[in-house]
Each structure stands twice: as C-alpha cells, then as structure tokens.
Amino acid sequence: MRRNLDEKECVALLEQNYIGRLAYISGGFPHIVPITYFYDSKTNTITSYSSEGHKIKEMRKNTSVCFAADEIASIGNWKSVLVQGTYEELTRIDAKHMLHEFSKGVKKVIHENYGENPKYISEFSAKIDAEDAPIVFRIKIIELTGKVRNNKN
C-alpha cells in the first residue's frame, strides 16, 4: 500500500534522520548533492553547513531549493519526504549558534538510531576540517510532502 504522509509524519521523518539530498539550480539545470542536516522544529527549517563552493555560489544566485530525505528498508517498504524551500545564509552569532544546534541535533539522531555517541562534528561530517570558516545555512520550509509504501498491510 502506498499513501501520502501527513505533515506530522513528514516532520517525524526529518527529525529521525540526518542525511538527505539538497537540490539547487545552476546554469538552468538541477544539481543534487548529499548533505548532513538537522531539522530545527523551533523554526521549521533544515540547517546545514558547507565550505565555499559551487552549491553555495549557486544558491546565493537562486535561493529556491528542494531537499529530500528518506528511509528505505526494501523496495516495498520505504518513506520519503520532499521539502520545497528557500536558502538562507546565516552569519556571525546566528551561524555559530545554529552550528552548535546542528551538532547537538545530529549527535542525538545518531545516538537514537545507532547507539553511538560521537563527540565531534568531524566524526560525522568532513567539511568541518576545511581551512575556511564554514558557511552555515538553512532552508526555510515552504511546502512539505511525503509518501510511504508498506507492502506488509
């Protein structure tokens, strides 16, 4: 059986995961990249960070983005959520605060899902080792949709 997820189910899927795919437009074509993320329920946003590069440059030009996360157990048992939103770059104290929240949130998800207790961001994300300061950004959620398929019913 396949059905739409309601908003509460979509949010739960975002909260229970930390790896998704970010889509943005560059040169008239879509690009999609995997990212580590944190869903912030207080602001209803997706938070992540990156070093300066292609995706940051392009999202500054066109702030319309899409984000997807899913849980796939098998071909007949999966959930997927799709976020339509806008890119927003954080600076100074806001960036520092959200990077801290990002780290705490991802550590919590990893602990709840896998029983592991990472101490540092570098244990679950490579970008923090870049020489430049990370660019912290969030996706303001405009629309949230999802699907689930479970052939056991």
PDB file of C-alpha atoms in Angstrom:
ATOM      1  CA  MET A   1       0.000   0.000   0.000  1.00  0.00           C
ATOM      2  CA  ARG A   2       1.251   3.461  -0.860  1.00  0.00           C
ATOM      3  CA  ARG A   3      -0.139   6.642   0.687  1.00  0.00           C
ATOM      4  CA  ASN A   4       0.687  10.261   1.372  1.00  0.00           C
ATOM      5  CA  LEU A   5       2.330  11.183   4.657  1.00  0.00           C
ATOM      6  CA  ASP A   6       0.640  13.866   6.704  1.00  0.00           C
ATOM      7  CA  GLU A   7       2.644  16.849   7.951  1.00  0.00           C
ATOM      8  CA  LYS A   8       3.313  15.290  11.353  1.00  0.00           C
ATOM      9  CA  GLU A   9       4.712  12.139   9.694  1.00  0.00           C
ATOM     10  CA  CYS A  10       6.873  14.232   7.353  1.00  0.00           C
ATOM     11  CA  VAL A  11       8.326  16.153  10.295  1.00  0.00           C
ATOM     12  CA  ALA A  12       8.985  12.903  12.189  1.00  0.00           C
ATOM     13  CA  LEU A  13      10.958  11.535   9.235  1.00  0.00           C
ATOM     14  CA  LEU A  14      13.038  14.731   9.065  1.00  0.00           C
ATOM     15  CA  GLU A  15      13.667  14.617  12.831  1.00  0.00           C
ATOM     16  CA  GLN A  16      14.752  10.969  12.792  1.00  0.00           C
ATOM     17  CA  ASN A  17      17.401  11.340  10.078  1.00  0.00           C
ATOM     18  CA  TYR A  18      20.482  13.442   9.386  1.00  0.00           C
ATOM     19  CA  ILE A  19      21.474  12.688   5.785  1.00  0.00           C
ATOM     20  CA  GLY A  20      19.473  13.973   2.837  1.00  0.00           C
ATOM     21  CA  ARG A  21      19.849  15.393  -0.652  1.00  0.00           C
ATOM     22  CA  LEU A  22      19.833  19.077  -1.497  1.00  0.00           C
ATOM     23  CA  ALA A  23      18.775  20.183  -4.978  1.00  0.00           C
ATOM     24  CA  TYR A  24      19.559  23.594  -6.441  1.00  0.00           C
ATOM     25  CA  ILE A  25      19.664  25.188  -9.894  1.00  0.00           C
ATOM     26  CA  SER A  26      22.870  26.074 -11.715  1.00  0.00           C
ATOM     27  CA  GLY A  27      23.041  27.227 -15.319  1.00  0.00           C
ATOM     28  CA  GLY A  28      19.414  26.289 -15.862  1.00  0.00           C
ATOM     29  CA  PHE A  29      19.929  22.683 -14.735  1.00  0.00           C
ATOM     30  CA  PRO A  30      19.175  20.988 -11.417  1.00  0.00           C
ATOM     31  CA  HIS A  31      22.055  19.711  -9.297  1.00  0.00           C
ATOM     32  CA  ILE A  32      21.632  17.400  -6.335  1.00  0.00           C
ATOM     33  CA  VAL A  33      24.131  16.663  -3.573  1.00  0.00           C
ATOM     34  CA  PRO A  34      24.036  14.676  -0.339  1.00  0.00           C
ATOM     35  CA  ILE A  35      24.287  16.729   2.854  1.00  0.00           C
ATOM     36  CA  THR A  36      24.303  16.208   6.590  1.00  0.00           C
ATOM     37  CA  TYR A  37      21.420  18.170   8.082  1.00  0.00           C
ATOM     38  CA  PHE A  38      19.484  18.961  11.241  1.00  0.00           C
ATOM     39  CA  TYR A  39      15.759  19.635  11.289  1.00  0.00           C
ATOM     40  CA  ASP A  40      15.048  22.507  13.692  1.00  0.00           C
ATOM     41  CA  SER A  41      11.479  22.120  14.952  1.00  0.00           C
ATOM     42  CA  LYS A  42      11.543  25.551  16.652  1.00  0.00           C
ATOM     43  CA  THR A  43      11.985  27.374  13.333  1.00  0.00           C
ATOM     44  CA  ASN A  44      10.685  24.656  10.965  1.00  0.00           C
ATOM     45  CA  THR A  45      13.922  24.799   8.975  1.00  0.00           C
ATOM     46  CA  ILE A  46      16.639  22.469   7.719  1.00  0.00           C
ATOM     47  CA  THR A  47      20.107  23.533   8.931  1.00  0.00           C
ATOM     48  CA  SER A  48      23.410  22.531   7.331  1.00  0.00           C
ATOM     49  CA  TYR A  49      26.799  23.973   6.508  1.00  0.00           C
ATOM     50  CA  SER A  50      29.383  23.859   3.762  1.00  0.00           C
ATOM     51  CA  SER A  51      32.651  25.306   2.643  1.00  0.00           C
ATOM     52  CA  GLU A  52      32.620  27.982  -0.061  1.00  0.00           C
ATOM     53  CA  GLY A  53      31.991  26.302  -3.392  1.00  0.00           C
ATOM     54  CA  HIS A  54      29.651  25.574  -6.271  1.00  0.00           C
ATOM     55  CA  LYS A  55      26.433  24.950  -4.337  1.00  0.00           C
ATOM     56  CA  ILE A  56      26.840  27.992  -2.064  1.00  0.00           C
ATOM     57  CA  LYS A  57      27.633  30.230  -5.034  1.00  0.00           C
ATOM     58  CA  GLU A  58      24.607  28.980  -6.964  1.00  0.00           C
ATOM     59  CA  MET A  59      22.172  29.078  -4.019  1.00  0.00           C
ATOM     60  CA  ARG A  60      23.165  32.705  -3.412  1.00  0.00           C
ATOM     61  CA  LYS A  61      22.061  33.432  -7.005  1.00  0.00           C
ATOM     62  CA  ASN A  62      18.838  31.398  -6.900  1.00  0.00           C
ATOM     63  CA  THR A  63      17.532  30.781  -3.397  1.00  0.00           C
ATOM     64  CA  SER A  64      14.798  28.325  -4.445  1.00  0.00           C
ATOM     65  CA  VAL A  65      15.872  24.844  -3.357  1.00  0.00           C
ATOM     66  CA  CYS A  66      14.487  21.402  -2.769  1.00  0.00           C
ATOM     67  CA  PHE A  67      15.504  18.882  -0.115  1.00  0.00           C
ATOM     68  CA  ALA A  68      14.699  15.170   0.201  1.00  0.00           C
ATOM     69  CA  ALA A  69      15.187  12.631   2.968  1.00  0.00           C
ATOM     70  CA  ASP A  70      14.063   9.043   3.126  1.00  0.00           C
ATOM     71  CA  GLU A  71      14.183   5.739   4.932  1.00  0.00           C
ATOM     72  CA  ILE A  72      14.378   2.703   2.666  1.00  0.00           C
ATOM     73  CA  ALA A  73      14.105  -0.772   4.177  1.00  0.00           C
ATOM     74  CA  SER A  74      13.247  -2.514   0.904  1.00  0.00           C
ATOM     75  CA  ILE A  75      11.574  -1.955  -2.459  1.00  0.00           C
ATOM     76  CA  GLY A  76       8.176  -2.397  -0.809  1.00  0.00           C
ATOM     77  CA  ASN A  77       8.890  -0.672   2.495  1.00  0.00           C
ATOM     78  CA  TRP A  78      10.022   2.952   2.422  1.00  0.00           C
ATOM     79  CA  LYS A  79       9.216   6.540   3.419  1.00  0.00           C
ATOM     80  CA  SER A  80      10.235   9.702   1.641  1.00  0.00           C
ATOM     81  CA  VAL A  81       9.777  13.397   2.354  1.00  0.00           C
ATOM     82  CA  LEU A  82      10.243  16.316  -0.039  1.00  0.00           C
ATOM     83  CA  VAL A  83      10.810  19.910   1.094  1.00  0.00           C
ATOM     84  CA  GLN A  84      10.342  22.925  -1.160  1.00  0.00           C
ATOM     85  CA  GLY A  85      12.006  25.962   0.344  1.00  0.00           C
ATOM     86  CA  THR A  86      14.413  28.872   0.203  1.00  0.00           C
ATOM     87  CA  TYR A  87      18.103  29.122   1.028  1.00  0.00           C
ATOM     88  CA  GLU A  88      19.117  31.497   3.798  1.00  0.00           C
ATOM     89  CA  GLU A  89      22.731  32.062   4.830  1.00  0.00           C
ATOM     90  CA  LEU A  90      23.434  32.673   8.496  1.00  0.00           C
ATOM     91  CA  THR A  91      26.205  34.914   9.789  1.00  0.00           C
ATOM     92  CA  ARG A  92      28.040  35.743  12.983  1.00  0.00           C
ATOM     93  CA  ILE A  93      26.357  34.731  16.225  1.00  0.00           C
ATOM     94  CA  ASP A  94      23.373  33.196  14.408  1.00  0.00           C
ATOM     95  CA  ALA A  95      25.723  30.953  12.408  1.00  0.00           C
ATOM     96  CA  LYS A  96      27.712  29.969  15.488  1.00  0.00           C
ATOM     97  CA  HIS A  97      24.539  29.197  17.458  1.00  0.00           C
ATOM     98  CA  MET A  98      22.988  27.125  14.657  1.00  0.00           C
ATOM     99  CA  LEU A  99      26.219  25.198  14.033  1.00  0.00           C
ATOM    100  CA  HIS A 100      26.124  24.255  17.721  1.00  0.00           C
ATOM    101  CA  GLU A 101      22.431  23.234  17.435  1.00  0.00           C
ATOM    102  CA  PHE A 102      23.238  21.298  14.245  1.00  0.00           C
ATOM    103  CA  SER A 103      25.992  19.378  16.050  1.00  0.00           C
ATOM    104  CA  LYS A 104      23.813  18.587  19.089  1.00  0.00           C
ATOM    105  CA  GLY A 105      20.891  17.556  16.887  1.00  0.00           C
ATOM    106  CA  VAL A 106      22.870  15.234  14.626  1.00  0.00           C
ATOM    107  CA  LYS A 107      24.627  13.636  17.614  1.00  0.00           C
ATOM    108  CA  LYS A 108      21.200  12.963  19.168  1.00  0.00           C
ATOM    109  CA  VAL A 109      19.872  11.340  15.972  1.00  0.00           C
ATOM    110  CA  ILE A 110      22.996   9.175  15.648  1.00  0.00           C
ATOM    111  CA  HIS A 111      22.701   8.095  19.276  1.00  0.00           C
ATOM    112  CA  GLU A 112      18.977   7.285  18.983  1.00  0.00           C
ATOM    113  CA  ASN A 113      19.352   5.402  15.683  1.00  0.00           C
ATOM    114  CA  TYR A 114      22.680   3.619  16.148  1.00  0.00           C
ATOM    115  CA  GLY A 115      23.553   3.797  19.851  1.00  0.00           C
ATOM    116  CA  GLU A 116      26.772   5.647  19.050  1.00  0.00           C
ATOM    117  CA  ASN A 117      27.965   8.777  20.855  1.00  0.00           C
ATOM    118  CA  PRO A 118      30.049  10.958  18.531  1.00  0.00           C
ATOM    119  CA  LYS A 119      31.855  13.769  20.345  1.00  0.00           C
ATOM    120  CA  TYR A 120      32.859  15.978  17.417  1.00  0.00           C
ATOM    121  CA  ILE A 121      31.300  17.112  14.144  1.00  0.00           C
ATOM    122  CA  SER A 122      34.314  15.678  12.305  1.00  0.00           C
ATOM    123  CA  GLU A 123      33.101  12.181  13.266  1.00  0.00           C
ATOM    124  CA  PHE A 124      30.012  12.534  11.026  1.00  0.00           C
ATOM    125  CA  SER A 125      30.893  15.362   8.622  1.00  0.00           C
ATOM    126  CA  ALA A 126      34.103  16.034   6.693  1.00  0.00           C
ATOM    127  CA  LYS A 127      33.511  19.693   5.754  1.00  0.00           C
ATOM    128  CA  ILE A 128      34.383  20.979   9.230  1.00  0.00           C
ATOM    129  CA  ASP A 129      38.059  20.200   8.541  1.00  0.00           C
ATOM    130  CA  ALA A 130      38.244  22.828   5.775  1.00  0.00           C
ATOM    131  CA  GLU A 131      40.590  25.733   6.483  1.00  0.00           C
ATOM    132  CA  ASP A 132      37.959  28.425   5.893  1.00  0.00           C
ATOM    133  CA  ALA A 133      35.145  29.061   8.359  1.00  0.00           C
ATOM    134  CA  PRO A 134      32.077  27.002   7.455  1.00  0.00           C
ATOM    135  CA  ILE A 135      29.123  28.688   5.792  1.00  0.00           C
ATOM    136  CA  VAL A 136      26.076  27.854   7.875  1.00  0.00           C
ATOM    137  CA  PHE A 137      22.760  27.927   6.056  1.00  0.00           C
ATOM    138  CA  ARG A 138      19.213  26.857   6.490  1.00  0.00           C
ATOM    139  CA  ILE A 139      16.312  26.016   4.274  1.00  0.00           C
ATOM    140  CA  LYS A 140      13.094  27.783   5.171  1.00  0.00           C
ATOM    141  CA  ILE A 141      10.368  25.246   4.527  1.00  0.00           C
ATOM    142  CA  ILE A 142       7.583  26.471   2.241  1.00  0.00           C
ATOM    143  CA  GLU A 143       5.994  23.127   1.384  1.00  0.00           C
ATOM    144  CA  LEU A 144       6.390  19.668   2.882  1.00  0.00           C
ATOM    145  CA  THR A 145       5.104  16.483   1.220  1.00  0.00           C
ATOM    146  CA  GLY A 146       5.809  12.812   1.688  1.00  0.00           C
ATOM    147  CA  LYS A 147       4.951   9.271   0.662  1.00  0.00           C
ATOM    148  CA  VAL A 148       5.134   5.902   2.361  1.00  0.00           C
ATOM    149  CA  ARG A 149       4.941   2.414   0.934  1.00  0.00           C
ATOM    150  CA  ASN A 150       4.453  -0.610   3.110  1.00  0.00           C
ATOM    151  CA  ASN A 151       3.570  -3.884   1.406  1.00  0.00           C
ATOM    152  CA  LYS A 152       3.032  -5.651   4.733  1.00  0.00           C
ATOM    153  CA  ASN A 153      -0.536  -4.291   5.059  1.00  0.00           C
TER     154      ASN A 153
END
